[in-house]
CSV table of C-alpha atoms and ligand atoms in Angstrom, one decimal:
chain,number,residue,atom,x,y,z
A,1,UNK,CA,-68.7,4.2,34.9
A,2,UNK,CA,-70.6,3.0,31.9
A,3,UNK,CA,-70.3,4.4,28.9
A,4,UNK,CA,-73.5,6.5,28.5
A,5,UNK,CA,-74.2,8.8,25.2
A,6,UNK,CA,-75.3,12.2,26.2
A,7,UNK,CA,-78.1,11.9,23.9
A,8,UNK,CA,-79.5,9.6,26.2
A,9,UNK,CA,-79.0,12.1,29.1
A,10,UNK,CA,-80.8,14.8,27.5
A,11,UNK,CA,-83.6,12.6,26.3
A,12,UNK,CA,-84.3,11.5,30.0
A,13,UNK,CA,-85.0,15.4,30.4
A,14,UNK,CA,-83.3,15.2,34.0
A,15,UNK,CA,-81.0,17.9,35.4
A,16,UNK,CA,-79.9,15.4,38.3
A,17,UNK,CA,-78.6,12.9,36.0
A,18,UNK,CA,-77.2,15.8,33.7
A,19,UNK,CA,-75.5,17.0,36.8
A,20,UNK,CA,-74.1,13.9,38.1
A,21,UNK,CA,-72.7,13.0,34.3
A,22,UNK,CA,-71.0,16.6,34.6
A,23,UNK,CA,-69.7,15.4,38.1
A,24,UNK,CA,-68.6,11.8,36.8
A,25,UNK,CA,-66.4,14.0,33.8
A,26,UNK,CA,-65.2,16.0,36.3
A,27,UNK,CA,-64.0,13.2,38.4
A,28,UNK,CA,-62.7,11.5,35.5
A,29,UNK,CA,-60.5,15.0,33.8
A,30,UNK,CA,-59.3,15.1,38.0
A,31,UNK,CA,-58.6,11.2,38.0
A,32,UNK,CA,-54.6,11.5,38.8
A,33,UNK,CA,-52.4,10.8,41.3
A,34,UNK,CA,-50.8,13.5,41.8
A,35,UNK,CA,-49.9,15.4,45.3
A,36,UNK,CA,-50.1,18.6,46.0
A,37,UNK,CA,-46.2,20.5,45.7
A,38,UNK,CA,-44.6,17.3,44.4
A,39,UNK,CA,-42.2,18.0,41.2
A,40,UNK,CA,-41.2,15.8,38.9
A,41,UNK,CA,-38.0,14.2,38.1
A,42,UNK,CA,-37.0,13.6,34.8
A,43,UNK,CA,-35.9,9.9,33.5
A,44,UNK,CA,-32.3,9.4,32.7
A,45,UNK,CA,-33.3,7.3,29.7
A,46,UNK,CA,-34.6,10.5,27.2
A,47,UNK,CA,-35.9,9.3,23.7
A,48,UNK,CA,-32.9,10.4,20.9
A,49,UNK,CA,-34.1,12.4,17.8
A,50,UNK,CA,-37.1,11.4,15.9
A,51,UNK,CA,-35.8,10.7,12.4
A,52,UNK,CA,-39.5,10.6,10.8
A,53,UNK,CA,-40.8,13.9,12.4
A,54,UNK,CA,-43.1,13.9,9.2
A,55,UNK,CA,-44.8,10.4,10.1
A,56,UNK,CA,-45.0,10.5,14.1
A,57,UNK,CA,-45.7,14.2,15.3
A,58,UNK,CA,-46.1,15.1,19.2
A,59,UNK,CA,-44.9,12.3,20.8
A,60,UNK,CA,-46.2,12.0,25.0
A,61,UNK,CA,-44.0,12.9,27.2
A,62,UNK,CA,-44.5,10.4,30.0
A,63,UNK,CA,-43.2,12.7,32.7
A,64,UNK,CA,-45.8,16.0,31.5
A,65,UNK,CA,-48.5,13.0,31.9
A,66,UNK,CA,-50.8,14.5,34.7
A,67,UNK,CA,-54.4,14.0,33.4
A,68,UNK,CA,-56.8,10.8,32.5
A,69,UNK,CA,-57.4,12.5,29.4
A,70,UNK,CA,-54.7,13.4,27.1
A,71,UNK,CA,-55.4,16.9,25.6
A,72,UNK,CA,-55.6,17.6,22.0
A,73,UNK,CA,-53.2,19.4,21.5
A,74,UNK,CA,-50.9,16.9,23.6
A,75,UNK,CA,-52.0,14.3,21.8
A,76,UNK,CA,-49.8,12.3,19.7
A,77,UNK,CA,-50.5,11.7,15.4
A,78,UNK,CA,-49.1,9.6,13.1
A,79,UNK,CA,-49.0,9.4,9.1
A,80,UNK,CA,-47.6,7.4,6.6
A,81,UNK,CA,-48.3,9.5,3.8
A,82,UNK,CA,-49.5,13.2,4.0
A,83,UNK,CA,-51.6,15.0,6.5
A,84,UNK,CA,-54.3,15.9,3.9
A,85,UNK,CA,-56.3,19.1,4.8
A,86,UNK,CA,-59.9,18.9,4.4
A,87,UNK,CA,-63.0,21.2,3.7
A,88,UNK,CA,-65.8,20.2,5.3
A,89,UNK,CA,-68.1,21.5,2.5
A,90,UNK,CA,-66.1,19.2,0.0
A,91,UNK,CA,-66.0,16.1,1.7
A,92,UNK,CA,-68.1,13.4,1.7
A,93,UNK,CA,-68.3,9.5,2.7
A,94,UNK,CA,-69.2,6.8,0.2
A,95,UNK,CA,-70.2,3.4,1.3
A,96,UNK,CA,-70.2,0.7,-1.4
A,97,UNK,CA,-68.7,-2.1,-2.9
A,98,UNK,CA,-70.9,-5.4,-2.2
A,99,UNK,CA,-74.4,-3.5,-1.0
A,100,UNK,CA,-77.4,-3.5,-2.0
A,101,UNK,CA,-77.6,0.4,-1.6
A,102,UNK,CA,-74.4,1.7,-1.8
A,103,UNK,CA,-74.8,5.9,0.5
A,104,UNK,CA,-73.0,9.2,-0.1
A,105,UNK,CA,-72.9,10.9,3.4
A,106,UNK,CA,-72.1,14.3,4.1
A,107,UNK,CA,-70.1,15.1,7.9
A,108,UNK,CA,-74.2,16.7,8.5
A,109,UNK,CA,-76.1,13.5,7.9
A,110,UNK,CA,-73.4,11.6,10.3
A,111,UNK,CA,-73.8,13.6,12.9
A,112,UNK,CA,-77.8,13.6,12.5
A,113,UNK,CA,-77.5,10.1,13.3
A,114,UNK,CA,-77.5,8.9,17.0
A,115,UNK,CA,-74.4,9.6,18.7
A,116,UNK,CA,-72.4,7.0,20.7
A,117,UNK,CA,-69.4,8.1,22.7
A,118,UNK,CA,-66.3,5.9,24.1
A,119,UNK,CA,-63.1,7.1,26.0
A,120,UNK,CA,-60.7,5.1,24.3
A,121,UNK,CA,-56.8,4.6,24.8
A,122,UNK,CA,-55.1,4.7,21.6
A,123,UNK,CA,-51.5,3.4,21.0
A,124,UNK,CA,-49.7,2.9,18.0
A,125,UNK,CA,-48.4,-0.6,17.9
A,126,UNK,CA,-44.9,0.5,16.9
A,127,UNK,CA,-44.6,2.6,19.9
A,128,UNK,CA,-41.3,1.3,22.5
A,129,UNK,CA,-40.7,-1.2,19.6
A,130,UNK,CA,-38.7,1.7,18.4
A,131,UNK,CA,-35.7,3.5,20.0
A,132,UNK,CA,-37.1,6.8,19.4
A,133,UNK,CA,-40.3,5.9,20.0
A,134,UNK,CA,-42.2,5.7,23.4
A,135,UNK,CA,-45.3,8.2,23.2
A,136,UNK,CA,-47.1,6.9,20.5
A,137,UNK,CA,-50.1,6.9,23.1
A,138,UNK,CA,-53.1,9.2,24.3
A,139,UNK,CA,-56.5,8.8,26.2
A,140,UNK,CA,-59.5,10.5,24.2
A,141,UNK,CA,-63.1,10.8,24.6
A,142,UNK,CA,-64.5,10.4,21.2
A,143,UNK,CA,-67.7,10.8,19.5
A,144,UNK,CA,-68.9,9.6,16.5
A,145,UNK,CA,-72.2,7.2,15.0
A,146,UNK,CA,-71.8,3.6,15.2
A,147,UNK,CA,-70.9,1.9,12.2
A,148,UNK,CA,-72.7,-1.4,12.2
A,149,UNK,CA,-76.1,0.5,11.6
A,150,UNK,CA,-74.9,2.1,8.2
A,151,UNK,CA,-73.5,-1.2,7.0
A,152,UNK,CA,-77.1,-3.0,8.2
A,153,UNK,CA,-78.6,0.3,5.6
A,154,UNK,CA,-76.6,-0.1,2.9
A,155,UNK,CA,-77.4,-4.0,2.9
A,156,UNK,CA,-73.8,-5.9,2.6
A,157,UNK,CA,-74.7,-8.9,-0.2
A,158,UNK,CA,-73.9,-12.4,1.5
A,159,UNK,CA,-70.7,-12.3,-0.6
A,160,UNK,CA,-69.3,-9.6,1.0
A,161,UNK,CA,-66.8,-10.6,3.8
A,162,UNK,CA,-64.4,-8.0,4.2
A,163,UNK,CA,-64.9,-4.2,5.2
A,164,UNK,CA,-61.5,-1.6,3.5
A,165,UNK,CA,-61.5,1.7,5.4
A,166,UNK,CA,-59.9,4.3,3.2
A,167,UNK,CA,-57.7,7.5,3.3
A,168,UNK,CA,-57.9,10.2,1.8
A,169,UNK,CA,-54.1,10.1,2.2
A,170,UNK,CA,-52.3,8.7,-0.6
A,171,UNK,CA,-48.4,7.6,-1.5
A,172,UNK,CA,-46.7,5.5,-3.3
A,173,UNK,CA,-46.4,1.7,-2.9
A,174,UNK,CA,-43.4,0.1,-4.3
A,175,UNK,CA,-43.9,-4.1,-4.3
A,176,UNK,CA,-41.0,-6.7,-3.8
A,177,UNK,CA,-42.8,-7.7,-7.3
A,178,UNK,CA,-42.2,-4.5,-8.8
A,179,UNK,CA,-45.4,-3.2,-8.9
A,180,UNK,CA,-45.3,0.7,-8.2
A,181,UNK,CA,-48.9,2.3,-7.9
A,182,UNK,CA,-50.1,5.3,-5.7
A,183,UNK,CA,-52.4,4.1,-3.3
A,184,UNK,CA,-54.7,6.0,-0.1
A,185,UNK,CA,-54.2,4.6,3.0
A,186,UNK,CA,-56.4,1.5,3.3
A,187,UNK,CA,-56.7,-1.2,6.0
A,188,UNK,CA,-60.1,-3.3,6.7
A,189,UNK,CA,-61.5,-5.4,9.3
A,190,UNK,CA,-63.2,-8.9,8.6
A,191,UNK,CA,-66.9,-8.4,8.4
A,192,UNK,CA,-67.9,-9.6,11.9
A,193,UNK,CA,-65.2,-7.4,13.2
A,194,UNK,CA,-66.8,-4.7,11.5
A,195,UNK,CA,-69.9,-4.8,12.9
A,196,UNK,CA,-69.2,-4.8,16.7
A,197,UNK,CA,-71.6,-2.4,18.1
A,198,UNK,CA,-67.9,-1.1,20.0
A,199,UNK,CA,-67.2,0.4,16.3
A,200,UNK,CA,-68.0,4.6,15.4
A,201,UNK,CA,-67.2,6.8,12.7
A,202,UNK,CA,-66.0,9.2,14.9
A,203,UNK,CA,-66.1,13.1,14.5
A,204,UNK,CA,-65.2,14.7,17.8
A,205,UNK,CA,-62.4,13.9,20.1
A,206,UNK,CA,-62.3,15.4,23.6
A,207,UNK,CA,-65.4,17.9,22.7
A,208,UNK,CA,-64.0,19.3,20.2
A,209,UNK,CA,-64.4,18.8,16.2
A,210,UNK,CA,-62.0,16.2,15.0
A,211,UNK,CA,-58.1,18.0,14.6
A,212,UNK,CA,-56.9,17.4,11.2
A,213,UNK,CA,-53.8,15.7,12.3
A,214,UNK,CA,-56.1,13.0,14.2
A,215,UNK,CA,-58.8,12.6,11.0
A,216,UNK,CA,-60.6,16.0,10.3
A,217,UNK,CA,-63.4,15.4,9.3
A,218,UNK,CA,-64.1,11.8,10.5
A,219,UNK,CA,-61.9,8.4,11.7
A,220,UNK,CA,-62.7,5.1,12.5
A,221,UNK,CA,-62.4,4.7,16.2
A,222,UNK,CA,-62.6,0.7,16.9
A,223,UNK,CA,-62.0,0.5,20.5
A,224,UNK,CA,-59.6,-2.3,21.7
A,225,UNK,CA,-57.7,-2.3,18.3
A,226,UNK,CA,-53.9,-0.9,17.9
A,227,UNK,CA,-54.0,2.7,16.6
A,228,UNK,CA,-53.3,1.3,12.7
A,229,UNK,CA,-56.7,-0.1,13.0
A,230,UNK,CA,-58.3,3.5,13.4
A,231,UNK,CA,-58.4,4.5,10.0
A,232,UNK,CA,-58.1,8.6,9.7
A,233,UNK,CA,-59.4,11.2,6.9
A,234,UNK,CA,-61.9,8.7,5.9
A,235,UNK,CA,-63.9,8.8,2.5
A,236,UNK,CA,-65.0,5.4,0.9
A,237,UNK,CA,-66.2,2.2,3.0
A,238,UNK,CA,-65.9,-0.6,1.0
A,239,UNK,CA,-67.3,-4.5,1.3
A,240,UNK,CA,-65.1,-6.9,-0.7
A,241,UNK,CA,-65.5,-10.7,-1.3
A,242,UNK,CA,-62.3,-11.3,-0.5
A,243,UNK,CA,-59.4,-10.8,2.4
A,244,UNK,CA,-57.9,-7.8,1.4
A,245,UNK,CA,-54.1,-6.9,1.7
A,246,UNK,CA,-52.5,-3.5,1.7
A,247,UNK,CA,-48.9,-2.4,3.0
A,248,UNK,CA,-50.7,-1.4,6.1
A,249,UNK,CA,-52.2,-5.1,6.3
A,250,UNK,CA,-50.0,-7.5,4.8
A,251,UNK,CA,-46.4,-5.8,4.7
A,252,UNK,CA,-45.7,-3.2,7.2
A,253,UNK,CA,-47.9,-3.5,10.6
A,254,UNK,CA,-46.8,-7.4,9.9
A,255,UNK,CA,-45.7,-9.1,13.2
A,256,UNK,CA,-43.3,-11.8,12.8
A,257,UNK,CA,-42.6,-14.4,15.6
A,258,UNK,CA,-40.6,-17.8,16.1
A,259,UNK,CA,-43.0,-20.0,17.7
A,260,UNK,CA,-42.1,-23.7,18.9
A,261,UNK,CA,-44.5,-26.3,17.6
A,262,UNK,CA,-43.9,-29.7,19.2
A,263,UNK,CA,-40.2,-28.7,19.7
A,264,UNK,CA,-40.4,-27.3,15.5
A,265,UNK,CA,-39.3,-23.7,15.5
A,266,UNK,CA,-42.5,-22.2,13.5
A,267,UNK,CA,-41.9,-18.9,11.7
A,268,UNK,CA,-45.6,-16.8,12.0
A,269,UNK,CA,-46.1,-13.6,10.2
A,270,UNK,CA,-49.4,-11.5,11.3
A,271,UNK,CA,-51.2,-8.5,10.5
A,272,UNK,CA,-51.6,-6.0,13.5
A,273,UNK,CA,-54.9,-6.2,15.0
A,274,UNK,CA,-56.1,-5.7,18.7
A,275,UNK,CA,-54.5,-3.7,21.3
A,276,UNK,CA,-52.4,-6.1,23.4
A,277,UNK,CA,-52.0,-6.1,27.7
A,278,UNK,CA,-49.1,-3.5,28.7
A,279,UNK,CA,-48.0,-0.4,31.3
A,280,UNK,CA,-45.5,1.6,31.4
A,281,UNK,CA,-44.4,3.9,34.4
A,282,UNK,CA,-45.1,7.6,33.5
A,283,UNK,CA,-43.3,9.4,36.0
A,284,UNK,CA,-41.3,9.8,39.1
A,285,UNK,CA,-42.2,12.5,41.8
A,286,UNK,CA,-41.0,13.7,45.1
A,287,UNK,CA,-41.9,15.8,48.1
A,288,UNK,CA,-38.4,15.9,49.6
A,289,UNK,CA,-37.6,12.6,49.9
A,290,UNK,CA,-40.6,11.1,49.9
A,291,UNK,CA,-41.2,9.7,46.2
A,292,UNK,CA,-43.9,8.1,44.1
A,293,UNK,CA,-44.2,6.1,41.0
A,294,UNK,CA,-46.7,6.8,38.9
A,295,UNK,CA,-47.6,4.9,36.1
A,296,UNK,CA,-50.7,3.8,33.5
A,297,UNK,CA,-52.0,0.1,32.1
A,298,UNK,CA,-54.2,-0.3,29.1
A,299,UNK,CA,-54.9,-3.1,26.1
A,300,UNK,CA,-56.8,-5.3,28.2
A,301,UNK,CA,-58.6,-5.4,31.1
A,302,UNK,CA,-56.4,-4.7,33.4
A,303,UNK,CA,-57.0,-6.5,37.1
A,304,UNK,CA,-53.9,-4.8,38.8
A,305,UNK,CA,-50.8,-4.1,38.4
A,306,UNK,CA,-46.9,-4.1,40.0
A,307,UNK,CA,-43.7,-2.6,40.0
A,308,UNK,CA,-40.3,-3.6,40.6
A,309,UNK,CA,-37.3,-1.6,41.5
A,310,UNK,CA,-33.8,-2.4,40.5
A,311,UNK,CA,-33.9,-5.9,41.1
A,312,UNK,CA,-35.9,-6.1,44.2
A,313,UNK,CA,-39.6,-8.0,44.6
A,314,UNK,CA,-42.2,-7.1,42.2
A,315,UNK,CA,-44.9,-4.6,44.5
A,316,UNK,CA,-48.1,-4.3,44.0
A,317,UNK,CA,-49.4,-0.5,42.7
A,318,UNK,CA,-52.6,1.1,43.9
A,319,UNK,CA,-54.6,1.5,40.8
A,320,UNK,CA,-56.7,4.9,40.8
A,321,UNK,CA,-60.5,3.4,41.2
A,322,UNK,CA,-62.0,6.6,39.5
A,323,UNK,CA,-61.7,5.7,35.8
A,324,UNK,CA,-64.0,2.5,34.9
A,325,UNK,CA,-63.9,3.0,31.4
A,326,UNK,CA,-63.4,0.0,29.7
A,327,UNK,CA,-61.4,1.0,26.6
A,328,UNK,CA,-59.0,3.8,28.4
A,329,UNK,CA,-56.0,3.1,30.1
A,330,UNK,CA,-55.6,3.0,34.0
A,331,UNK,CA,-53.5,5.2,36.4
A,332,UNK,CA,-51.6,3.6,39.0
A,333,UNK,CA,-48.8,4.3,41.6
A,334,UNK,CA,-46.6,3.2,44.2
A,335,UNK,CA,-45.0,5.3,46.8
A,336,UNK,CA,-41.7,5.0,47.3
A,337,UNK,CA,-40.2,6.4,50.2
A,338,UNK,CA,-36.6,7.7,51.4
A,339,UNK,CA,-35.2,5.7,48.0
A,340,UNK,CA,-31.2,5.5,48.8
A,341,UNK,CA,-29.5,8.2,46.6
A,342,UNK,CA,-27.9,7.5,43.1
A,343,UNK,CA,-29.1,5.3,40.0
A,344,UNK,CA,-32.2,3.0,39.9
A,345,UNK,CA,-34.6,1.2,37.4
A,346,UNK,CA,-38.4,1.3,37.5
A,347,UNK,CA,-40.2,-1.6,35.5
A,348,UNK,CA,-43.4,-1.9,35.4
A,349,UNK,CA,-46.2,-5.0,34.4
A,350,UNK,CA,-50.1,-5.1,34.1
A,351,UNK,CA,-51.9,-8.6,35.2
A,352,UNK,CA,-55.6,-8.7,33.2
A,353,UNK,CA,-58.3,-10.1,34.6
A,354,UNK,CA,-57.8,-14.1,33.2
A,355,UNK,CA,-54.8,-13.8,35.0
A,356,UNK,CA,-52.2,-12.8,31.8
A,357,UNK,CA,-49.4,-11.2,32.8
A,358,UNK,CA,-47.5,-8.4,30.9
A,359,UNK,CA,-44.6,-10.4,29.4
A,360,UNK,CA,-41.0,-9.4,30.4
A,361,UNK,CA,-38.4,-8.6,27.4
A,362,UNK,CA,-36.5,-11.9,28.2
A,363,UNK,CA,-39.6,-14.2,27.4
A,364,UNK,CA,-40.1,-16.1,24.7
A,365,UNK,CA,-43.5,-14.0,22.9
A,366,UNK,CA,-41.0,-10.9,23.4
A,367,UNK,CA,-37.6,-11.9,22.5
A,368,UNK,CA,-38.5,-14.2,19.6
A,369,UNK,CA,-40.6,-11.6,18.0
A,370,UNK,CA,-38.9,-10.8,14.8
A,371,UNK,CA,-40.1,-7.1,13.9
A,372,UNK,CA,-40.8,-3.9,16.2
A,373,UNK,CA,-45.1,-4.0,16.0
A,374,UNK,CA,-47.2,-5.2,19.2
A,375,UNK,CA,-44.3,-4.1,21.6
A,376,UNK,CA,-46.3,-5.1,24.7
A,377,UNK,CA,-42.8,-6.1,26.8
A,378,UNK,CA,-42.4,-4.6,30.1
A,379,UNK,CA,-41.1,-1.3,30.2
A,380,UNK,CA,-38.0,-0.4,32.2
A,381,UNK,CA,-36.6,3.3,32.8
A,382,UNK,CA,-33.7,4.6,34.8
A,383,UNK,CA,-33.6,7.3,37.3
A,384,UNK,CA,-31.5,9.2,39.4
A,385,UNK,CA,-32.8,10.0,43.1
A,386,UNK,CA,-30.5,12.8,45.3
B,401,MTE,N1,-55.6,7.6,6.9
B,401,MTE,C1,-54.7,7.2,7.8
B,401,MTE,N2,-55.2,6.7,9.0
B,401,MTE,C2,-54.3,6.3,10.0
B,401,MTE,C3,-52.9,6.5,9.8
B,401,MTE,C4,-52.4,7.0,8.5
B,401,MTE,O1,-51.2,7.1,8.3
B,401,MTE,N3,-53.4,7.3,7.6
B,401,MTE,N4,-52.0,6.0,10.8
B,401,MTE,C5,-52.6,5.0,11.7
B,401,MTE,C6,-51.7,4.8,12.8
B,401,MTE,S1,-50.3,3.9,12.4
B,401,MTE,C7,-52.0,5.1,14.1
B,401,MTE,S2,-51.0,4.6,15.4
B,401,MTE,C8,-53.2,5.9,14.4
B,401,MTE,C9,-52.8,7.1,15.2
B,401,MTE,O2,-53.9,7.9,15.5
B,401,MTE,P1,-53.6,9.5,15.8
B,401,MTE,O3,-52.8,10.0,14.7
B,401,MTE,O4,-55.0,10.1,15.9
B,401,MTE,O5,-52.9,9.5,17.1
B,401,MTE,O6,-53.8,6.4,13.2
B,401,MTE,C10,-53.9,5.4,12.2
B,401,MTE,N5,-54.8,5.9,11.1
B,402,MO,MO1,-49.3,3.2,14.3
């Protein structure tokens, strides 16, 4: 379905297409494959003990996965520094650096502004780069105003090429030059990238004010981008004339890769950006022995997808044809019936519509990638049927 803001519903005035938008959201919280009586059976391969439970909180659990949308308060956060807590009445946003006229918004004058909505598939792009790390991933609806038309008001000076979402989270930065400062959260976006119309400051997720561990009281929400990207607790936008480098741009959220170059090995370090082509198999369920895989695909646009179990043919899944959304992740499955009894693997991989294919762990893009960010490997779990 396309993405349609309510406002323009309601300024239409027309209780069919109100209706049918209600119908479409309906269709969309239902759009699961699930069976009536089936129960789920837990993977043999459980995550072991978070040992940052400060930084990633509330992890999904794959197998609970039973809804398009992830719910709040299933919803995975992650922060680096604190988890600042907010008033609403003392908060604002300042927007400045290279503009003509720099603004001071309050939360009321943002959401006075028109409204733009987008179900968006977050994942952090550390998650199953990490051994204890596999739900750093949730579907939302979120609302905000887009960005681009603040920026346009504000008036960014030609010199300005470089847009740095802050934090109001803060820690401290310790440099390899010995430079120690305290610093908020920062990351930006190149000036162009800024200003795709895809881009809201975003105050609602799911229907619901903004939780504080996802942003209270408003986030960037840059659909298509890994979760780092989404920049949380936001209070100063700032244009800069040059390409700016934080810990979260330049040093951690750095990808490093061994490329080959004309038969030259070619070391290449990268700052995280967009969301990358993956899946993953959610869960396994059965109605006596009659079993089904079920799974989701996001980061691109995702033309199908298939499954391979043990180390039999790869088959192809039926993707669930309800949710169009262009940002949010699909749901697939595969039935899998009378499965002989003992130990088996399920790997999934996502095909986009160019014709990309999810990468397996043995190639080259996977295996000679250096550090745990952009993690977009096929994903393999284990199982026991009987
Ligand atoms: N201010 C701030 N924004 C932030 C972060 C943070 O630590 N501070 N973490 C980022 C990371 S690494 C991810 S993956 C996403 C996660 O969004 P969520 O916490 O709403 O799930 O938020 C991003 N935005
Ligand atoms: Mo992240």
């Amino acid at each position: 379905m396309q993405e349609i803001p309510r406002r323009e519903f309601i300024a239409n005035g027309s209780a069919a297409l109100v209706g049918l938008a209600a119908f479409f959201a309906t269709r969309h919280a239902d759009a699961f494959p699930s069976r009536p009586g089936e129960e789920v059976v837990k993977w043999l391969d459980q995550l072991p003990p978070n040992p940052v439970p400060q930084v990633i909180k509330n992890q999904l659990v794959w197998e609970d996965l039973d809804s398009w949308v992830t719910p709040n308060d299933k919803f995975f956060s992650i922060a680096h520094f604190n988890r600042p807590a907010i008033e609403e009445s003392a908060w604002k946003l300042e927007i400045g650096g290279l503009v003509k006229k720099p603004l001071v918004l309050t939360l009321a004058d943002i959401k006075a502004r028109p409204r733009q909505e987008v179900t968006f598939t977050i994942e952090c792009s550390g998650n199953t780069g990490l051994p204890f790390f596999n739900g750093g991933i949730g579907n939302a609806r979120w609302a905000g105003t887009p960005l681009a038309p603040i920026l346009k008001e504000a008036g960014v000076l030609d010199s300005g090429i470089e847009v740095v979402f802050w934090g109001a989270d803060e820690g401290e930065i310790k440099r390899a030059d010995e430079v120690t400062f305290k610093q908020n959260f920062a990351r930006s976006m190149s000036l162009a990238d800024a200003m795709d119309p895809k881009n809201i400051l975003c105050y609602e997720m799911n229907g619901t004010p903004l939780p504080p561990d996802n942003g209270f009281p408003l986030r960037l929400i840059a659909p298509g981008w890994y979760g780092i990207a989404n920049a949380k607790w936001l209070k100063r936008i700032d244009v800069r004339e040059q390409r700016f480098e934080s810990r979260f741009m330049g040093r951690d959220y750095v990808t490093v890769r061994e490329e080959d170059h004309n038969g030259e090995t070619v070391w290449v370090e990268t700052s995280v950006g967009r969301a990358r082509l993956k899946s993953a198999p959610a869960r396994v369920t059965h109605i006596g022995n009659d079993y089904r895989i079920v799974g989701a695909a996001w980061g691109a646009p995702v033309d199908r997808v298939e499954v391979k179990i043990d180390d039999g043919p790869w088959m192809p899944a039926t993707i669930d044809g309800t949710d169009k959304a262009e940002f949010a992740w699909k749901m697939w499955s595969l039935d899998w019936p009378k499965p002989s009894a003992g130990e088996h693997t399920v790997t999934s991989r996502a095909i986009d519509t160019s014709g990309n294919i999810q990468p397996a762990m043995s190639d080259p893009w996977i295996a000679k990638k250096h550090t745990y960010w952009e993690s977009n490997g096929q994903v393999t779990r284990r199982i026991q049927v009987g």
